Amino acid sequence: MKINQINDFIYEISSEENKNMLVPARFYAHPSQIETLKKDDSLKQLTNVATLPGIVGYSLAMPDIHQGYGFPIGGVAAFDADEGIISPGGVGYDINCGIRLNLTNWNKVEIQKILGSIVNDIYNSIPLGAGKGSLIKINKNEFEKLVTEGIDWAIKNGFATEKEKEHIEDKGKLIVKDLNGVSDKAIERGISEIGSLGSGNHFIEIGYVSEIFDKELGSNLGLFKNQVVVWIHTGSRGYGHQICSDFAKEYQTVSKKYGIQLVDRGLACAPFKSKEGQEYYYSMNSAANFAFVNRQLIAHKIMEILENYSKKVKPLKFELFYDLAHNIAKLETHIVKGKKKQLVVHRKGATRSFPAKYIKGEFANIGQPVLVPGSMGTSSYILLGSENSLELSFGSSCHGAGRVKSRSQAKSEIDPRKLKESLEREGIIIKTSSLSSLSEEAPDAYKDVETVVEVVNNLRITKPLAKLKPLAVIKG
DNA sequence: ATGTAC
C-alpha cells in the first residue's frame, strides 16, 4: 500500500490504490506512528470504507486508529444522507460508548486518607463486569420510555438535573421515532443492565487536574489545579450490543438487496433513507440514549457515595463537566464544495469536536469539549474543538490513546500481577474484579496518548485546555 | 465491546 505524506501530520492513500475506492483515504498521525500502523489491518480497513456508496471527501482516521470490526476504530466516515448509507460496523458494537467527566470542589490532598475507602464503596455499589446486574429495576414499558427520552427520563426520575443536560452532547437525547428495529432480546438485556459499567476498557477513575493550559478559560469553566475529578467510561452494554448484532446480521442480506458490493462483511450497510436504514438509525439512537442514562445513573450513585464523606472533607459540589459519545453515527449539516449538505457522520472511536462558533449553549464561543482518556495509569486530556476541525475531519477528533496490542497479545505478554504492582508503586490504586483482564488494558497495550494529542492539537482540530492524572482506577 | 460460541 502506498502511503503519501502530505505534511508532518497528514497522510493519504490514493483512490487509485484499489479500483473500488470512491474517494481517497486520509489519516492524521505522527511520523513515529507509521511503522506500527502498517502492522495491523487498520489502513486496509480505512481504504475498504472508501468503497461504500455516498461517501463524501475522504475515508478518515484519527491518530488513535487501530483495527476494528469492518471499519477501523478511530475512523470517521461521512455519507450523503440522500444517496449514502448507514452501517452498524461504522458505529461499533458498543453504541454510544462514551466518556463523562465530573468535577468536584475537593482537592487531592483533602481526600488522601479516605481515597481507599471511597474506592471500596464505589467498587461495592456499582455493578462491574459482564452480567452483574443493574442499579435500578424498571419494567418494559418504563424501559421503552427511558431509551426514547434519554436524559429527560433521568431528569423526570430524579437522577439528573436540567443543568447537567446542558453539559451532555445533544443534551443526552437523540431522536427515536419508533423502536420497530429493537428486538425483545435487546430490551431484556437492557433492562437487566441499566446502570452498570461492563468490562474491557470500561472504567471509573478518580483523578486530579495536574495542569491547566489556558488558565483564564479553565477557571471560568470551574477547573482548578489538584482538583479531584471522576471519569466514567462505558456505553450501552448488552442493549447496544444486541442491536448491533441484530442489524449486522440482517444487513448481510439487506446490502445485497440494494446491490451494494461489500469487500468485507463488517461493512454491511443499508441506504440511510431506506426502511432498513431508518430502522437501524432509530434503534442506534435508542441505544445512545440508554448509554447517556447509564453514565448518568453511575455518576449519580458516585455522587451519593462521595456525599457520605462530606463531613471528612467539606460539603461536596459534584458537577458535570461534559459527557460525550465516541461511537455513533449523527445526521449533521456540513459544507461540502461550498454547499450545505446533510451527512450521516459515522464516528467509531472518534469524538465530535465542533469549533467555538458552530455550537450553542454552555460551550458556545469556547468550542466543544473533547475528553481524551489516556490508557490506565497515564494522563488524560481535556481539549476543545478548534478552527480546522470541520474542514479536516467533519468536526471530529481522537477519543483516546488507541490500541497497539490486540487483547490476546496483551494478555499473553503482560503479567497482570506485576502490572498492578507497578501502577501501585506510582501511587495509583487499582481495584478490579478480574485481575487477568487488567493486562488487556495495560499502558503497553496502547499508543502514547501524548503523541495522539500532539497530532490533533498541531492540526488545530482541537486545542489543549487541561491535563489530568489518575489517583484510582475501578474496573470490571 | 459482549449473558466473552449459531
Short mmCIF file of C-alpha atoms (C1' of nucleotides) in Angstrom, two decimals:
data_model
loop_
_atom_site.label_atom_id
_atom_site.label_comp_id
_atom_site.label_asym_id
_atom_site.label_seq_id
_atom_site.Cartn_x
_atom_site.Cartn_y
_atom_site.Cartn_z
CA MET A 1 0.00 0.00 0.00
CA LYS A 2 1.40 3.37 -1.00
CA ILE A 3 1.18 5.98 1.77
CA ASN A 4 1.73 9.58 0.70
CA GLN A 5 2.85 12.00 3.36
CA ILE A 6 1.13 15.36 2.69
CA ASN A 7 2.80 17.19 5.59
CA ASP A 8 4.04 16.47 9.14
CA PHE A 9 0.76 15.01 10.35
CA ILE A 10 -1.36 14.31 7.25
CA TYR A 11 -1.13 11.08 5.24
CA GLU A 12 -3.14 9.90 2.25
CA ILE A 13 -3.78 6.71 0.34
CA SER A 14 -4.90 7.46 -3.20
CA SER A 15 -8.21 6.13 -4.53
CA GLU A 16 -6.08 4.51 -7.28
CA GLU A 17 -4.91 2.05 -4.63
CA ASN A 18 -7.99 -0.08 -5.19
CA LYS A 19 -10.46 0.08 -8.09
CA ASN A 20 -13.47 0.06 -5.74
CA MET A 21 -12.43 3.13 -3.78
CA LEU A 22 -14.72 6.11 -4.45
CA VAL A 23 -12.61 8.64 -2.53
CA PRO A 24 -9.05 8.68 -1.14
CA ALA A 25 -8.30 7.59 2.42
CA ARG A 26 -6.66 10.08 4.73
CA PHE A 27 -5.30 9.72 8.24
CA TYR A 28 -3.78 12.07 10.76
CA ALA A 29 -0.74 10.68 12.51
CA HIS A 30 2.71 11.37 13.91
CA PRO A 31 5.62 10.15 11.72
CA SER A 32 6.71 7.92 14.62
CA GLN A 33 3.38 6.02 14.44
CA ILE A 34 3.57 4.93 10.79
CA GLU A 35 5.54 1.70 11.13
CA THR A 36 3.19 0.44 13.86
CA LEU A 37 0.16 1.35 11.76
CA LYS A 38 1.35 -0.90 8.94
CA LYS A 39 1.33 -3.92 11.25
CA ASP A 40 -2.41 -4.46 11.60
CA ASP A 41 -5.30 -4.20 9.13
CA SER A 42 -6.40 -0.71 10.14
CA LEU A 43 -5.21 1.05 6.96
CA LYS A 44 -6.67 -1.70 4.76
CA GLN A 45 -9.95 -1.23 6.62
CA LEU A 46 -9.69 2.53 6.08
CA THR A 47 -9.45 2.02 2.30
CA ASN A 48 -12.32 -0.52 2.45
CA VAL A 49 -14.61 2.15 3.93
CA ALA A 50 -13.81 4.36 0.91
CA THR A 51 -15.71 1.86 -1.29
CA LEU A 52 -19.10 2.46 0.35
CA PRO A 53 -21.87 4.32 -1.56
CA GLY A 54 -22.25 8.03 -0.95
CA ILE A 55 -19.00 8.56 0.97
CA VAL A 56 -18.02 12.24 0.97
CA GLY A 57 -14.48 13.67 0.89
CA TYR A 58 -12.21 11.07 2.40
CA SER A 59 -12.37 7.92 4.45
CA LEU A 60 -10.75 9.45 7.54
CA ALA A 61 -8.91 8.32 10.64
CA MET A 62 -7.55 9.94 13.76
CA PRO A 63 -4.07 9.26 15.25
CA ASP A 64 -5.53 6.69 17.68
CA ILE A 65 -6.60 4.46 14.74
CA HIS A 66 -6.48 0.70 15.19
CA GLN A 67 -8.13 -2.37 13.73
CA GLY A 68 -11.84 -2.87 14.38
CA TYR A 69 -14.79 -4.88 13.04
CA GLY A 70 -15.09 -3.85 9.36
CA PHE A 71 -14.41 -0.16 9.96
CA PRO A 72 -11.24 0.85 11.85
CA ILE A 73 -11.56 2.28 15.36
CA GLY A 74 -10.53 5.93 15.29
CA GLY A 75 -12.33 6.24 11.95
CA VAL A 76 -14.62 8.99 10.67
CA ALA A 77 -16.76 8.42 7.56
CA ALA A 78 -19.41 10.84 6.30
CA PHE A 79 -22.08 9.72 3.83
CA ASP A 80 -24.52 11.80 1.81
CA ALA A 81 -27.86 11.46 3.63
CA ASP A 82 -29.79 11.22 0.34
CA GLU A 83 -27.55 8.90 -1.64
CA GLY A 84 -25.37 7.27 1.01
CA ILE A 85 -25.53 4.50 3.56
CA ILE A 86 -25.61 3.91 7.29
CA SER A 87 -23.63 1.00 8.73
CA PRO A 88 -23.61 -0.65 12.18
CA GLY A 89 -19.96 -1.55 11.59
CA GLY A 90 -19.19 2.16 11.30
CA VAL A 91 -20.53 2.74 14.81
CA GLY A 92 -19.34 -0.39 16.57
CA TYR A 93 -20.82 -2.95 18.92
CA ASP A 94 -20.83 -0.57 21.86
CA ILE A 95 -23.22 2.10 20.56
CA ASN A 96 -22.53 5.42 22.35
CA CYS A 97 -19.53 4.06 24.11
CA GLY A 98 -18.56 7.35 25.64
CA ILE A 99 -16.85 9.23 28.39
CA ARG A 100 -18.02 11.51 31.14
CA LEU A 101 -16.06 13.86 33.35
CA ASN A 102 -17.43 15.10 36.67
CA LEU A 103 -15.69 17.81 38.71
CA THR A 104 -15.67 18.11 42.50
CA ASN A 105 -14.75 21.04 44.75
CA TRP A 106 -12.25 18.83 46.65
CA ASN A 107 -8.51 18.77 46.11
CA LYS A 108 -6.37 15.67 46.06
CA VAL A 109 -4.65 16.33 49.41
CA GLU A 110 -8.02 16.54 51.18
CA ILE A 111 -9.02 13.02 50.10
CA GLN A 112 -5.66 11.27 50.59
CA LYS A 113 -6.71 9.42 53.75
CA ILE A 114 -10.18 8.43 52.57
CA LEU A 115 -9.44 7.54 48.94
CA GLY A 116 -9.07 3.80 49.63
CA SER A 117 -12.41 3.77 51.41
CA ILE A 118 -14.14 5.72 48.62
CA VAL A 119 -12.75 3.27 46.07
CA ASN A 120 -14.12 0.31 48.05
CA ASP A 121 -17.55 1.94 48.31
CA ILE A 122 -17.67 2.53 44.55
CA TYR A 123 -16.44 -0.99 43.89
CA ASN A 124 -19.19 -2.42 46.10
CA SER A 125 -22.01 -0.19 44.82
CA ILE A 126 -21.71 -0.15 41.02
CA PRO A 127 -22.29 -3.37 39.06
CA LEU A 128 -18.90 -4.05 37.43
CA GLY A 129 -18.06 -6.64 34.78
CA ALA A 130 -20.36 -8.59 32.47
CA GLY A 131 -23.82 -9.67 33.65
CA LYS A 132 -23.55 -8.24 37.16
CA GLY A 133 -26.97 -6.61 37.38
CA SER A 134 -28.37 -3.08 37.35
CA LEU A 135 -28.65 -0.03 39.60
CA ILE A 136 -32.42 0.32 39.14
CA LYS A 137 -35.36 -2.00 38.49
CA ILE A 138 -37.84 -0.95 35.81
CA ASN A 139 -40.43 -2.71 33.64
CA LYS A 140 -40.53 -2.95 29.86
CA ASN A 141 -42.88 -0.01 29.41
CA GLU A 142 -40.67 2.23 31.53
CA PHE A 143 -37.55 0.96 29.75
CA GLU A 144 -39.03 1.94 26.39
CA LYS A 145 -39.63 5.44 27.75
CA LEU A 146 -36.04 5.55 29.03
CA VAL A 147 -34.46 4.71 25.67
CA THR A 148 -36.82 7.09 23.84
CA GLU A 149 -36.38 10.09 26.14
CA GLY A 150 -32.75 9.68 27.25
CA ILE A 151 -31.65 12.22 29.85
CA ASP A 152 -35.16 13.71 30.01
CA TRP A 153 -36.23 10.38 31.51
CA ALA A 154 -33.41 10.64 34.05
CA ILE A 155 -34.50 14.19 34.98
CA LYS A 156 -38.14 13.11 35.45
CA ASN A 157 -37.00 10.33 37.74
CA GLY A 158 -34.67 12.42 39.89
CA PHE A 159 -31.34 11.10 38.57
CA ALA A 160 -30.29 14.19 36.62
CA THR A 161 -30.75 17.97 36.56
CA GLU A 162 -31.58 20.45 33.80
CA LYS A 163 -28.12 21.94 34.33
CA GLU A 164 -26.43 18.60 33.70
CA LYS A 165 -28.40 18.17 30.49
CA GLU A 166 -26.70 21.28 29.07
CA HIS A 167 -23.33 19.56 29.58
CA ILE A 168 -24.18 16.42 27.61
CA GLU A 169 -23.64 16.03 23.87
CA ASP A 170 -27.00 16.60 22.13
CA LYS A 171 -28.47 17.15 25.60
CA GLY A 172 -28.44 13.41 26.20
CA LYS A 173 -31.32 12.70 23.83
CA LEU A 174 -31.20 11.54 20.22
CA ILE A 175 -34.36 11.27 18.16
CA VAL A 176 -36.21 7.95 18.36
CA LYS A 177 -39.31 7.86 16.15
CA ASP A 178 -40.08 4.24 16.95
CA LEU A 179 -38.48 1.10 18.36
CA ASN A 180 -39.51 -1.17 15.46
CA GLY A 181 -35.95 -2.34 14.90
CA VAL A 182 -35.31 -3.23 18.55
CA SER A 183 -35.67 -6.93 19.40
CA ASP A 184 -37.24 -8.24 22.62
CA LYS A 185 -33.86 -9.79 23.34
CA ALA A 186 -32.19 -6.35 23.25
CA ILE A 187 -34.80 -4.98 25.66
CA GLU A 188 -34.40 -7.93 28.06
CA ARG A 189 -30.62 -7.47 28.11
CA GLY A 190 -31.01 -3.71 28.58
CA ILE A 191 -33.44 -3.92 31.50
CA SER A 192 -31.07 -6.18 33.43
CA GLU A 193 -28.03 -3.89 32.94
CA ILE A 194 -29.21 -0.30 33.25
CA GLY A 195 -26.66 1.45 35.48
CA SER A 196 -23.70 -0.90 35.10
CA LEU A 197 -20.12 -0.46 33.99
CA GLY A 198 -19.29 -3.57 31.96
CA SER A 199 -15.78 -4.80 31.28
CA GLY A 200 -13.00 -4.46 28.71
CA ASN A 201 -11.73 -0.90 28.51
CA HIS A 202 -14.61 0.47 30.59
CA PHE A 203 -13.61 2.08 33.86
CA ILE A 204 -14.36 4.51 36.65
CA GLU A 205 -11.37 6.68 37.51
CA ILE A 206 -10.77 9.13 40.32
CA GLY A 207 -8.19 11.60 39.12
CA TYR A 208 -6.99 15.17 39.54
CA VAL A 209 -6.25 18.19 37.39
CA SER A 210 -2.47 18.38 37.03
CA GLU A 211 -2.10 21.25 34.55
CA ILE A 212 -4.34 23.93 33.05
CA PHE A 213 -3.03 25.28 29.74
CA ASP A 214 -5.49 28.17 29.40
CA LYS A 215 -5.76 29.44 32.98
CA GLU A 216 -8.47 32.05 32.49
CA LEU A 217 -10.72 29.80 30.46
CA GLY A 218 -10.05 26.84 32.77
CA SER A 219 -11.05 28.89 35.77
CA ASN A 220 -14.21 30.13 34.01
CA LEU A 221 -15.13 26.51 33.34
CA GLY A 222 -14.68 25.55 37.00
CA LEU A 223 -11.25 23.90 36.83
CA PHE A 224 -8.51 24.36 39.41
CA LYS A 225 -5.14 22.70 39.99
CA ASN A 226 -5.20 19.45 42.05
CA GLN A 227 -9.00 19.32 41.75
CA VAL A 228 -10.46 15.86 42.28
CA VAL A 229 -12.44 14.59 39.28
CA VAL A 230 -14.37 11.45 38.35
CA TRP A 231 -14.22 9.83 34.90
CA ILE A 232 -16.78 7.28 33.75
CA HIS A 233 -16.13 5.31 30.56
CA THR A 234 -18.91 2.94 29.49
CA GLY A 235 -21.62 2.59 26.87
CA SER A 236 -24.90 0.85 26.05
CA ARG A 237 -23.94 -2.56 27.47
CA GLY A 238 -25.88 -5.60 26.23
CA TYR A 239 -28.65 -3.38 24.81
CA GLY A 240 -26.47 -1.69 22.18
CA HIS A 241 -24.53 -4.88 21.62
CA GLN A 242 -27.72 -6.80 20.77
CA ILE A 243 -28.91 -4.03 18.43
CA CYS A 244 -25.56 -4.05 16.62
CA SER A 245 -25.57 -7.86 16.37
CA ASP A 246 -29.16 -7.96 15.08
CA PHE A 247 -28.50 -5.38 12.35
CA ALA A 248 -25.01 -6.61 11.40
CA LYS A 249 -26.66 -9.94 10.65
CA GLU A 250 -29.80 -8.62 8.92
CA TYR A 251 -27.75 -6.19 6.83
CA GLN A 252 -25.76 -9.03 5.20
CA THR A 253 -28.84 -9.67 3.05
CA VAL A 254 -30.07 -6.06 3.08
CA SER A 255 -26.79 -4.90 1.45
CA LYS A 256 -27.33 -7.44 -1.35
CA LYS A 257 -30.96 -6.38 -1.78
CA TYR A 258 -29.82 -2.82 -2.52
CA GLY A 259 -26.99 -4.02 -4.81
CA ILE A 260 -24.18 -2.83 -2.53
CA GLN A 261 -20.88 -4.66 -3.08
CA LEU A 262 -19.10 -5.46 0.19
CA VAL A 263 -15.35 -6.07 0.26
CA ASP A 264 -15.69 -7.07 3.96
CA ARG A 265 -18.79 -8.38 5.75
CA GLY A 266 -18.11 -5.89 8.54
CA LEU A 267 -19.09 -3.12 6.12
CA ALA A 268 -22.70 -4.35 5.84
CA CYS A 269 -24.98 -1.35 5.41
CA ALA A 270 -28.28 -0.02 4.07
CA PRO A 271 -29.17 3.21 2.26
CA PHE A 272 -29.77 5.75 5.05
CA LYS A 273 -33.19 6.74 3.67
CA SER A 274 -34.37 3.13 3.18
CA LYS A 275 -36.78 1.44 5.59
CA GLU A 276 -33.94 -0.73 6.94
CA GLY A 277 -31.60 2.25 7.21
CA GLN A 278 -34.11 4.22 9.25
CA GLU A 279 -34.81 1.22 11.49
CA TYR A 280 -31.15 0.94 12.44
CA TYR A 281 -30.86 4.72 12.84
CA TYR A 282 -33.65 4.95 15.43
CA SER A 283 -32.56 1.73 17.16
CA MET A 284 -28.99 3.06 17.35
CA ASN A 285 -30.28 6.36 18.74
CA SER A 286 -32.24 4.48 21.42
CA ALA A 287 -29.03 2.68 22.43
CA ALA A 288 -27.26 6.04 22.55
CA ASN A 289 -29.99 7.30 24.90
CA PHE A 290 -29.51 4.17 27.03
CA ALA A 291 -25.79 4.92 27.30
CA PHE A 292 -26.33 8.58 28.28
CA VAL A 293 -28.68 7.43 31.05
CA ASN A 294 -26.31 4.61 32.02
CA ARG A 295 -23.42 7.02 32.65
CA GLN A 296 -25.80 9.43 34.39
CA LEU A 297 -27.02 6.74 36.82
CA ILE A 298 -23.48 5.67 37.65
CA ALA A 299 -22.43 9.30 38.22
CA HIS A 300 -25.47 9.88 40.43
CA LYS A 301 -24.57 6.87 42.56
CA ILE A 302 -20.94 8.02 42.87
CA MET A 303 -22.17 11.46 43.95
CA GLU A 304 -24.18 9.81 46.76
CA ILE A 305 -21.10 7.85 47.83
CA LEU A 306 -18.89 10.96 47.88
CA GLU A 307 -21.53 12.93 49.82
CA ASN A 308 -21.10 10.42 52.66
CA TYR A 309 -17.55 11.75 53.05
CA SER A 310 -18.53 15.43 53.11
CA LYS A 311 -18.00 15.68 56.87
CA LYS A 312 -14.42 14.45 56.50
CA VAL A 313 -13.63 16.91 53.69
CA LYS A 314 -16.18 19.69 53.08
CA PRO A 315 -19.69 19.88 51.61
CA LEU A 316 -19.49 18.30 48.18
CA LYS A 317 -20.10 20.05 44.90
CA PHE A 318 -20.31 17.46 42.13
CA GLU A 319 -20.75 18.97 38.70
CA LEU A 320 -20.81 17.53 35.23
CA PHE A 321 -18.10 19.00 33.00
CA TYR A 322 -19.13 17.07 29.88
CA ASP A 323 -20.49 13.71 28.70
CA LEU A 324 -19.93 12.62 25.10
CA ALA A 325 -20.42 9.78 22.64
CA HIS A 326 -17.42 8.41 20.75
CA ASN A 327 -19.20 5.52 18.93
CA ILE A 328 -22.13 6.97 17.00
CA ALA A 329 -23.49 7.99 13.59
CA LYS A 330 -25.00 11.50 13.53
CA LEU A 331 -27.13 13.31 10.99
CA GLU A 332 -25.35 16.66 10.61
CA THR A 333 -25.21 19.59 8.19
CA HIS A 334 -21.76 20.28 6.73
CA ILE A 335 -20.45 22.45 3.92
CA VAL A 336 -19.38 20.26 1.00
CA LYS A 337 -17.84 22.03 -2.01
CA GLY A 338 -19.41 25.29 -0.88
CA LYS A 339 -22.91 23.87 -0.41
CA LYS A 340 -24.81 22.84 2.73
CA LYS A 341 -25.29 19.07 2.80
CA GLN A 342 -26.96 16.66 5.19
CA LEU A 343 -24.42 13.97 6.07
CA VAL A 344 -24.52 10.81 8.16
CA VAL A 345 -21.23 11.16 10.02
CA HIS A 346 -20.01 7.86 11.45
CA ARG A 347 -17.58 8.28 14.32
CA LYS A 348 -16.23 4.97 15.56
CA GLY A 349 -13.79 5.70 18.32
CA ALA A 350 -13.79 9.39 17.42
CA THR A 351 -15.12 12.43 19.26
CA ARG A 352 -17.17 15.28 17.87
CA SER A 353 -15.12 18.48 18.13
CA PHE A 354 -17.12 21.37 16.71
CA PRO A 355 -15.33 24.73 16.87
CA ALA A 356 -16.48 27.65 19.06
CA LYS A 357 -18.71 29.47 16.58
CA TYR A 358 -20.65 26.39 15.46
CA ILE A 359 -22.05 25.34 18.81
CA LYS A 360 -24.81 26.68 21.03
CA GLY A 361 -25.35 26.55 24.76
CA GLU A 362 -22.77 26.34 27.54
CA PHE A 363 -19.74 25.95 25.28
CA ALA A 364 -20.69 28.48 22.60
CA ASN A 365 -17.70 30.68 21.77
CA ILE A 366 -15.48 28.17 23.61
CA GLY A 367 -15.52 25.01 21.49
CA GLN A 368 -16.95 21.55 22.08
CA PRO A 369 -15.15 19.70 24.89
CA VAL A 370 -13.14 16.71 23.64
CA LEU A 371 -12.40 14.35 26.52
CA VAL A 372 -9.38 12.13 25.84
CA PRO A 373 -8.78 9.47 28.45
CA GLY A 374 -5.28 8.00 28.29
CA SER A 375 -4.65 4.34 28.95
CA MET A 376 -4.80 3.05 32.54
CA GLY A 377 -2.34 4.86 34.77
CA THR A 378 -1.39 7.53 32.21
CA SER A 379 -2.52 11.14 31.74
CA SER A 380 -5.81 12.25 30.22
CA TYR A 381 -6.68 15.49 28.45
CA ILE A 382 -9.49 17.98 28.07
CA LEU A 383 -9.29 19.53 24.60
CA LEU A 384 -11.63 21.94 22.86
CA GLY A 385 -12.84 21.77 19.26
CA SER A 386 -10.84 24.22 17.18
CA GLU A 387 -10.83 26.08 13.86
CA ASN A 388 -9.65 23.38 11.42
CA SER A 389 -11.84 20.60 12.70
CA LEU A 390 -14.76 20.98 10.27
CA GLU A 391 -12.51 21.21 7.24
CA LEU A 392 -10.15 18.39 8.19
CA SER A 393 -12.43 15.84 9.84
CA PHE A 394 -16.14 16.80 9.64
CA GLY A 395 -15.71 18.18 13.17
CA SER A 396 -14.06 15.15 14.77
CA SER A 397 -11.05 14.41 16.93
CA CYS A 398 -9.40 11.47 18.68
CA HIS A 399 -11.08 9.52 21.50
CA GLY A 400 -8.18 8.05 23.49
CA ALA A 401 -4.77 6.51 23.16
CA GLY A 402 -5.74 3.68 20.78
CA ARG A 403 -4.58 0.10 20.96
CA VAL A 404 -1.25 -1.15 19.67
CA LYS A 405 -1.58 -4.69 21.02
CA SER A 406 -4.60 -6.91 20.49
CA ARG A 407 -6.37 -8.07 23.63
CA SER A 408 -4.99 -11.59 23.21
CA GLN A 409 -1.44 -10.38 22.56
CA ALA A 410 -1.52 -8.12 25.63
CA LYS A 411 -2.88 -10.96 27.74
CA SER A 412 -0.11 -13.33 26.71
CA GLU A 413 2.72 -10.80 27.11
CA ILE A 414 1.83 -8.80 30.22
CA ASP A 415 1.75 -10.23 33.77
CA PRO A 416 -1.29 -8.61 35.44
CA ARG A 417 0.14 -9.01 38.96
CA LYS A 418 3.34 -7.16 38.07
CA LEU A 419 1.32 -4.54 36.23
CA LYS A 420 -0.87 -3.89 39.29
CA GLU A 421 2.23 -3.66 41.50
CA SER A 422 3.98 -1.21 39.19
CA LEU A 423 0.91 1.05 39.00
CA GLU A 424 0.56 0.95 42.77
CA ARG A 425 4.22 1.90 43.15
CA GLU A 426 3.32 5.03 41.21
CA GLY A 427 0.65 5.67 43.85
CA ILE A 428 -2.38 4.67 41.77
CA ILE A 429 -4.97 2.45 43.44
CA ILE A 430 -6.20 -0.35 41.15
CA LYS A 431 -9.41 -2.15 42.08
CA THR A 432 -10.71 -4.83 39.71
CA SER A 433 -12.88 -7.91 39.85
CA SER A 434 -10.83 -9.57 37.13
CA LEU A 435 -7.06 -9.39 37.52
CA SER A 436 -6.49 -11.32 34.28
CA SER A 437 -8.30 -8.74 32.15
CA LEU A 438 -6.07 -5.99 33.54
CA SER A 439 -3.31 -6.96 31.07
CA GLU A 440 -5.56 -6.10 28.13
CA GLU A 441 -5.71 -2.51 29.36
CA ALA A 442 -2.03 -2.12 30.29
CA PRO A 443 -0.37 1.12 29.16
CA ASP A 444 1.94 -1.02 26.98
CA ALA A 445 -1.08 -2.28 25.06
CA TYR A 446 -1.84 1.30 23.99
CA LYS A 447 -0.24 4.06 21.97
CA ASP A 448 1.25 7.05 23.73
CA VAL A 449 -1.63 9.46 24.41
CA GLU A 450 0.78 12.43 24.36
CA THR A 451 1.63 11.71 20.71
CA VAL A 452 -2.05 11.30 19.78
CA VAL A 453 -2.97 14.61 21.39
CA GLU A 454 0.05 16.36 19.84
CA VAL A 455 -1.23 15.45 16.35
CA VAL A 456 -4.80 16.78 16.75
CA ASN A 457 -3.56 19.93 18.51
CA ASN A 458 -0.92 20.65 15.89
CA LEU A 459 -3.53 20.35 13.17
CA ARG A 460 -5.77 22.74 15.16
CA ILE A 461 -8.55 20.17 15.09
CA THR A 462 -8.53 20.79 18.82
CA LYS A 463 -6.64 22.95 21.30
CA PRO A 464 -5.48 21.90 24.77
CA LEU A 465 -7.33 23.04 27.89
CA ALA A 466 -6.12 20.79 30.73
CA LYS A 467 -4.16 17.69 31.64
CA LEU A 468 -5.32 15.24 34.31
CA LYS A 469 -3.72 12.33 36.15
CA PRO A 470 -5.15 9.24 37.85
CA LEU A 471 -5.41 8.52 41.58
CA ALA A 472 -7.51 5.35 41.44
CA VAL A 473 -8.98 3.11 38.76
CA ILE A 474 -12.01 0.83 39.29
CA LYS A 475 -12.74 -1.80 36.65
CA GLY A 476 -14.85 -4.87 35.93
"C1'" DA B 1 -17.39 -4.22 23.14
"C1'" DT B 2 -20.26 -8.94 24.72
"C1'" DG B 3 -25.40 -13.31 29.46
"C1'" DT B 4 -16.99 -13.22 26.05
"C1'" DA B 5 -19.77 -19.58 20.74
"C1'" DC B 6 -25.06 -20.08 15.92
#
